PDB file of C-alpha atoms in Angstrom:
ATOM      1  CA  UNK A   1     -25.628 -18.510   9.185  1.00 58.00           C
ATOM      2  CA  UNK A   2     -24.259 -16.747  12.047  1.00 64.00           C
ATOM      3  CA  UNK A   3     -23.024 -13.349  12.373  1.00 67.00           C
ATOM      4  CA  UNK A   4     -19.412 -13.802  11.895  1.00 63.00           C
ATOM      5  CA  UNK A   5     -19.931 -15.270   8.731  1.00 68.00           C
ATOM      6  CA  UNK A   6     -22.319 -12.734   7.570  1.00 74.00           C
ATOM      7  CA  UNK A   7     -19.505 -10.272   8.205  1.00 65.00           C
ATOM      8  CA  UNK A   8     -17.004 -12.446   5.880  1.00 62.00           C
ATOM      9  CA  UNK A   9     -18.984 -12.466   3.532  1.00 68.00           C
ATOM     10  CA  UNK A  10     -20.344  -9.067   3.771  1.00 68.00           C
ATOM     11  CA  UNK A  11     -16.632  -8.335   3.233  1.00 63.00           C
ATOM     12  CA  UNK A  12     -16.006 -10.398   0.716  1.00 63.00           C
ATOM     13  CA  UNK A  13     -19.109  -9.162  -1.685  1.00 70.00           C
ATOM     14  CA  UNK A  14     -17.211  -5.415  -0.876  1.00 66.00           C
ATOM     15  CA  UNK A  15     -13.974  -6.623  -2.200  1.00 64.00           C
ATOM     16  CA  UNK A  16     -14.996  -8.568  -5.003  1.00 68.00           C
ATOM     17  CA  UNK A  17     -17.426  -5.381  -6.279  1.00 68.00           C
ATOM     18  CA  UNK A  18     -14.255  -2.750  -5.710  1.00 66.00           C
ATOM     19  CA  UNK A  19     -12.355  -4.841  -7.606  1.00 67.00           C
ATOM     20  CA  UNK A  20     -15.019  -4.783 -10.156  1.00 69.00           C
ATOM     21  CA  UNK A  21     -14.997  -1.241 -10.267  1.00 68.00           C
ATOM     22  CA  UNK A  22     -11.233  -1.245 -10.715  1.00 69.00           C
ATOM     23  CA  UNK A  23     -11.287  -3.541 -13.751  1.00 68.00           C
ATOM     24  CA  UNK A  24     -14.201  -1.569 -15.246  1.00 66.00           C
ATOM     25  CA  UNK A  25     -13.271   2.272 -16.717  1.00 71.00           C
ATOM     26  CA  UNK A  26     -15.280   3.861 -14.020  1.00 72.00           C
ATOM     27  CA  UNK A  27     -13.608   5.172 -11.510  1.00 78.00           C
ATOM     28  CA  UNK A  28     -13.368   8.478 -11.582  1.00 84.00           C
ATOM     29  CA  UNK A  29     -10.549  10.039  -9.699  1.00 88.00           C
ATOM     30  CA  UNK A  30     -11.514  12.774  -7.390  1.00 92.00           C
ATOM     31  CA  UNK A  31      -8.186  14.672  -7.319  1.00 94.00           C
ATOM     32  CA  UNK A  32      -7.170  17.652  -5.339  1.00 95.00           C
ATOM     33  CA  UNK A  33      -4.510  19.248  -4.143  1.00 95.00           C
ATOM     34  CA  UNK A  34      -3.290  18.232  -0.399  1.00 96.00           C
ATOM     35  CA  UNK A  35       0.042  17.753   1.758  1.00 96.00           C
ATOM     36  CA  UNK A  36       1.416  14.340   0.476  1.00 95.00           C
ATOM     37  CA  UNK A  37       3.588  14.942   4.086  1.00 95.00           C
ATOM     38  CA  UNK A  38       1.325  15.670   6.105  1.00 96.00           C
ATOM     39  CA  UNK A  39      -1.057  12.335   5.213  1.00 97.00           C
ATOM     40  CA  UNK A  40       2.181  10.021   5.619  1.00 96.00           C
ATOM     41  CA  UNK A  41       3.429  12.062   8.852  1.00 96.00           C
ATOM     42  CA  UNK A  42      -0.605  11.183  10.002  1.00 95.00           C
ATOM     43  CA  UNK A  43       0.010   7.396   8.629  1.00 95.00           C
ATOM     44  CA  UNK A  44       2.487   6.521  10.526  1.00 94.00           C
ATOM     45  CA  UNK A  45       1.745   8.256  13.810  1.00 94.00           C
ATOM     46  CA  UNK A  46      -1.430   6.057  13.736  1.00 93.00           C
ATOM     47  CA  UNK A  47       0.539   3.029  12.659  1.00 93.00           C
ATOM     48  CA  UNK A  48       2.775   3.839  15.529  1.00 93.00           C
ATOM     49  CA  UNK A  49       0.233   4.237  18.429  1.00 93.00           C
ATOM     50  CA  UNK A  50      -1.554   0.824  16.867  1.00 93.00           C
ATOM     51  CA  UNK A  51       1.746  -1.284  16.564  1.00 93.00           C
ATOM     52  CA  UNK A  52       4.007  -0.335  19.891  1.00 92.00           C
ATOM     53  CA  UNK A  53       6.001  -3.587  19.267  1.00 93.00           C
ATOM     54  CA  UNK A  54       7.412  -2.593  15.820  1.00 93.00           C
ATOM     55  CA  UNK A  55       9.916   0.494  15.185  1.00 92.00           C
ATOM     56  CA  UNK A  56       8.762   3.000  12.901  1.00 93.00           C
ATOM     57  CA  UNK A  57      11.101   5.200  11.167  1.00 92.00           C
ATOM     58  CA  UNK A  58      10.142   8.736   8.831  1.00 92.00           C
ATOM     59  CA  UNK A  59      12.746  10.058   6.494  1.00 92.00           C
ATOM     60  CA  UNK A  60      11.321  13.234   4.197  1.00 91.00           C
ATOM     61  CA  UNK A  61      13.670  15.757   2.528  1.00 82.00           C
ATOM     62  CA  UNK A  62      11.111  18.388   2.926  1.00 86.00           C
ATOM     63  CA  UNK A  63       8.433  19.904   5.465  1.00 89.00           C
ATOM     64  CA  UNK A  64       5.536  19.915   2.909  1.00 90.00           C
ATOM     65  CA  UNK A  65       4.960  18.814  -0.621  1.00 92.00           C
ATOM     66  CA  UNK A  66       1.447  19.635  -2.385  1.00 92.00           C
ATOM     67  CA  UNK A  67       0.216  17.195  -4.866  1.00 94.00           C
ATOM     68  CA  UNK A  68      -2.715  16.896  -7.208  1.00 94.00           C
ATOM     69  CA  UNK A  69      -4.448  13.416  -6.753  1.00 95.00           C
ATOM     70  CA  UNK A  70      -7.431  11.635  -5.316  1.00 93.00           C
ATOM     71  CA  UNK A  71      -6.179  11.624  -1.419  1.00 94.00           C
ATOM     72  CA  UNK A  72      -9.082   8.655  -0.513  1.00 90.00           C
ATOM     73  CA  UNK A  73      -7.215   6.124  -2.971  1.00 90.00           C
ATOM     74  CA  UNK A  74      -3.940   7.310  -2.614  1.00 95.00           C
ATOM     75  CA  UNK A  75      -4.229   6.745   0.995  1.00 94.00           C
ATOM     76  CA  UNK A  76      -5.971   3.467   1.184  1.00 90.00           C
ATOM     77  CA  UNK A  77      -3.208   2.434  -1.269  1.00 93.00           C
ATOM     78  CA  UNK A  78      -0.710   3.687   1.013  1.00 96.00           C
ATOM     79  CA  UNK A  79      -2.476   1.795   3.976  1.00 93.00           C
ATOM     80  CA  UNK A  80      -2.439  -1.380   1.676  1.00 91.00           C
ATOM     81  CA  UNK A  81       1.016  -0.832   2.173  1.00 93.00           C
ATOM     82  CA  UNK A  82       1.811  -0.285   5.656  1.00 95.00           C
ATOM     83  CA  UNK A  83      -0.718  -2.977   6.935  1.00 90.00           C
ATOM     84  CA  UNK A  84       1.000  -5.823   4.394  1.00 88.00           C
ATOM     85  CA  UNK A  85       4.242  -4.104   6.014  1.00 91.00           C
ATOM     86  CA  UNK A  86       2.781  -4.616   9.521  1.00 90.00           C
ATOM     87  CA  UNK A  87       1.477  -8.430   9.319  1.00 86.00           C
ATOM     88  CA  UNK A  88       3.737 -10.165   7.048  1.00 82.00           C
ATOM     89  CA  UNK A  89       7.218  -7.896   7.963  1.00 84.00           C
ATOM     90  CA  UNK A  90       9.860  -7.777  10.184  1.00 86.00           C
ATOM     91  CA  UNK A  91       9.753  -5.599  13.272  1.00 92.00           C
ATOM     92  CA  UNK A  92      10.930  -2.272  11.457  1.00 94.00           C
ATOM     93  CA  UNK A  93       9.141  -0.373   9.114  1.00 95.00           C
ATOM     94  CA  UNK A  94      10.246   2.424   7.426  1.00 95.00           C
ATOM     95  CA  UNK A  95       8.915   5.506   5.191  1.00 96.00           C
ATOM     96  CA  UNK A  96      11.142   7.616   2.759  1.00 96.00           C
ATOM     97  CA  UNK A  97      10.079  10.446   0.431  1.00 95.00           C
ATOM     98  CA  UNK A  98      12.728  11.884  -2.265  1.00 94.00           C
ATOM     99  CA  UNK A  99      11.702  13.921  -4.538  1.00 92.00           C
ATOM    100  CA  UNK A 100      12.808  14.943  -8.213  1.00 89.00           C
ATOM    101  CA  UNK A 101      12.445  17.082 -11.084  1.00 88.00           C
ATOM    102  CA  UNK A 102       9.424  15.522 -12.409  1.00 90.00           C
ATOM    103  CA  UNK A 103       7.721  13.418  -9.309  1.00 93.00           C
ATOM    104  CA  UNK A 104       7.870  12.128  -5.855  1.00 94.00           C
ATOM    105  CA  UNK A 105       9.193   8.921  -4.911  1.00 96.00           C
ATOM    106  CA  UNK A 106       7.854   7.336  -1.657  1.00 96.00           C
ATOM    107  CA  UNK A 107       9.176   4.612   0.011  1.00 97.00           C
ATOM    108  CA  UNK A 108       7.846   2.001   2.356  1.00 96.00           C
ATOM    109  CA  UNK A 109      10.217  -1.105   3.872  1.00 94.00           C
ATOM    110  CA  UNK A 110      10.174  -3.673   5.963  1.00 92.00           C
ATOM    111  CA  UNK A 111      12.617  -5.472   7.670  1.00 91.00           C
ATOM    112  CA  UNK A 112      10.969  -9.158   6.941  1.00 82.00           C
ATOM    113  CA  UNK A 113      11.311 -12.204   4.636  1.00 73.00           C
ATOM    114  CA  UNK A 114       7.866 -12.564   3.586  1.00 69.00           C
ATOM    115  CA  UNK A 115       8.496 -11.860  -0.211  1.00 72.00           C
ATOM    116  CA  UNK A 116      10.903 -13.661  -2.481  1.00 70.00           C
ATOM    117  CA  UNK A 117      12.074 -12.992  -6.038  1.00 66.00           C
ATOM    118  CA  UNK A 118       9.873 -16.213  -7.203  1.00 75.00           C
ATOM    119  CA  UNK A 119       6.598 -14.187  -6.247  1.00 75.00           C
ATOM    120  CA  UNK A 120       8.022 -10.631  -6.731  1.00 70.00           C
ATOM    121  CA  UNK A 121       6.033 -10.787 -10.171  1.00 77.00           C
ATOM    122  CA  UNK A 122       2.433 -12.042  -8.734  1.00 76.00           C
ATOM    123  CA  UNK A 123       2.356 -10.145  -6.321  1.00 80.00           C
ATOM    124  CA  UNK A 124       0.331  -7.354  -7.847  1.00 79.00           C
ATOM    125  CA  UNK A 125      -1.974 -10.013  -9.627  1.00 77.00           C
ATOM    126  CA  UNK A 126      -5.808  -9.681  -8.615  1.00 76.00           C
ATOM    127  CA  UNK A 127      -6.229 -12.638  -5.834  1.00 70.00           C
ATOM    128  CA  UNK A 128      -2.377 -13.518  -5.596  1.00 60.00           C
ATOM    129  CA  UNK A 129      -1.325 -14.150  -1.912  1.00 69.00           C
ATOM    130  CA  UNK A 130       1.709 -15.655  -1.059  1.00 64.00           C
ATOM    131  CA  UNK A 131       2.197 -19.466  -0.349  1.00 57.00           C
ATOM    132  CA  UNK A 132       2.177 -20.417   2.770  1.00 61.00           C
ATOM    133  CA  UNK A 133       1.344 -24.168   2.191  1.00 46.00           C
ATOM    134  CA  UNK A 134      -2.188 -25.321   3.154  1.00 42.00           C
ATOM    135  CA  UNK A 135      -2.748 -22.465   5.469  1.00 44.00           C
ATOM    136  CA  UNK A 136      -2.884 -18.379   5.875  1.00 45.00           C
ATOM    137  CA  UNK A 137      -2.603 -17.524   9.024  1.00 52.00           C
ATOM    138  CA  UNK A 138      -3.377 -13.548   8.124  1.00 53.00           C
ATOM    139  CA  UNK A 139      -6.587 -12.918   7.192  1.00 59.00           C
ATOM    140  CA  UNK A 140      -7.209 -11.714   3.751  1.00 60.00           C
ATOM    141  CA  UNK A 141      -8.513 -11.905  -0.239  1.00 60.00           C
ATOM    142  CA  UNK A 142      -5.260 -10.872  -2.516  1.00 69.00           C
ATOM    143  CA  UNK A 143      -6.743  -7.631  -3.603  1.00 77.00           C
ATOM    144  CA  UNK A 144      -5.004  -5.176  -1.805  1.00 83.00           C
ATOM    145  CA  UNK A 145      -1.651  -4.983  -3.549  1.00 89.00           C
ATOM    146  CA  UNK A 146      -3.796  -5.112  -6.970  1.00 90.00           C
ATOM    147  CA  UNK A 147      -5.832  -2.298  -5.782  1.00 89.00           C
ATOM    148  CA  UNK A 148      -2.732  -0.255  -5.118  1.00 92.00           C
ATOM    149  CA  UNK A 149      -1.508  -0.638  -8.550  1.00 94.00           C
ATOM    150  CA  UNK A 150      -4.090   0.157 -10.228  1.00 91.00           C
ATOM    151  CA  UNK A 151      -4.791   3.431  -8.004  1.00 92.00           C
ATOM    152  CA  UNK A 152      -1.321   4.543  -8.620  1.00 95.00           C
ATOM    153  CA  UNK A 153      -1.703   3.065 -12.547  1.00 93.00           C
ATOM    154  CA  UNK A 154      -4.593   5.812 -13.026  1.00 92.00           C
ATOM    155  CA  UNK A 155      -2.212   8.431 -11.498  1.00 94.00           C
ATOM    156  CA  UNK A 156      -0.153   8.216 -14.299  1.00 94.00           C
ATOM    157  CA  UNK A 157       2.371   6.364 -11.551  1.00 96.00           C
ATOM    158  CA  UNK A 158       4.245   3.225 -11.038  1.00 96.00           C
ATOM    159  CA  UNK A 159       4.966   1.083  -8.130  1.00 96.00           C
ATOM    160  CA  UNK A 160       7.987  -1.319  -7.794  1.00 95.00           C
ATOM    161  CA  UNK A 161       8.578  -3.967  -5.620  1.00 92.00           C
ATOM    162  CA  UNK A 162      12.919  -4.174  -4.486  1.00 91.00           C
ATOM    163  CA  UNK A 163      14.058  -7.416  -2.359  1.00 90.00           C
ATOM    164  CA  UNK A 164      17.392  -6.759  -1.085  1.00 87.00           C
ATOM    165  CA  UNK A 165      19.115  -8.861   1.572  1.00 79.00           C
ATOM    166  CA  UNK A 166      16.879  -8.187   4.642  1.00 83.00           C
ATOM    167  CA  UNK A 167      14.894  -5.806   3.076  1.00 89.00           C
ATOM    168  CA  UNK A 168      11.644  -5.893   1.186  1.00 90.00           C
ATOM    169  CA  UNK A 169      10.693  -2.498  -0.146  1.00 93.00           C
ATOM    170  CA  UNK A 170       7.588  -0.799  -1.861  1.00 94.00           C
ATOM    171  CA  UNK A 171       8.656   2.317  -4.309  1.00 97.00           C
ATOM    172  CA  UNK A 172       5.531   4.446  -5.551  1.00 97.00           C
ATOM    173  CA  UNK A 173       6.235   7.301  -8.000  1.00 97.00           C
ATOM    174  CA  UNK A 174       3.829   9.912  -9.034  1.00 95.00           C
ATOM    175  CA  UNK A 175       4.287  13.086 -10.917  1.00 90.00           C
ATOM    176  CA  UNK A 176       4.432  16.343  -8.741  1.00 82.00           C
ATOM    177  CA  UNK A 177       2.235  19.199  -9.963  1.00 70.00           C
ATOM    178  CA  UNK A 178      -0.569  20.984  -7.811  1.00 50.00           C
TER     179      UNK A 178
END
């Protein structure tokens, strides 16, 4: 077996355990209280330096906001995000915060076509990627949207997926409180 496939699989064991893990009642959430700002604002600017061929745009009503949650999920679910944004999306990408009484609302769209209302309801499904015929040209196992869910799930959050015209966007909410 050569190296490369080692790696795939190596990969693929990782993803199939996390998802394990997910399913099972054991993961503990490590929360704390951190800038939910200040990890987007660091997001992007490494999303921008990475992708210089797409346009990245940040809209936030505030300077700061300090939230209570497990920052390593909440930011790999974010990055699920942004890197489904980045391969299967249009050529802008943009991030909105708005917050409320209650909780937070961030906001991640794309410009592309990728998604359409027939697989709007899979798409959070464990192993669900979208049809592309015989063929995926992007990499990948259909756990990363499913992992997002359920991170934001165990936050007491929700996440919505809105198709509009040209516009596919990702809506998390999660309860403010530090």
């Amino acid at each position: 077996m050569s190296s490369t496939q080692l790696d795939k699989l190596n990969t693929m064991v990782e993803k199939l355990l996390e998802t394990a893990t997910l399913d099972s009642n054991n993961l503990e959430l490590n929360k704390e209280n951190f800038d939910i700002i200040a990890l987007l604002q660091s997001l992007m600017s490494n999303y921008k330096m990475q992708f210089q061929n797409k346009t990245f745009n940040i809209n936030f009503q505030l300077e700061s906001l300090i939230v209570n949650a497990d920052i390593f999920h909440i930011e790999n679910a974010l990055n699920n995000i942004l890197d489904n944004a980045v391969k299967y999306g249009g050529d802008l990408i943009s991030i909105e915060l708005k917050t409320k009484k209650t909780n937070f609302e961030v906001l991640i769209s794309d410009n592309g076509n990728s998604l359409t209302h027939e697989n709007k309801h899979q798409i959070f499904d464990k192993f669900y990627r979208v049809p592309k015929g015989n063929t995926h040209d992007v990499k990948g196992f259909g756990i990363g949207l499913y992992y997002t869910k359920t991170i934001i799930d165990k936050h007491n959050g929700s996440i919505t997926l809105e198709l509009n015209k040209n516009l596919t966007t990702f809506k998390i909410t999660l309860l403010n409180g530090s």
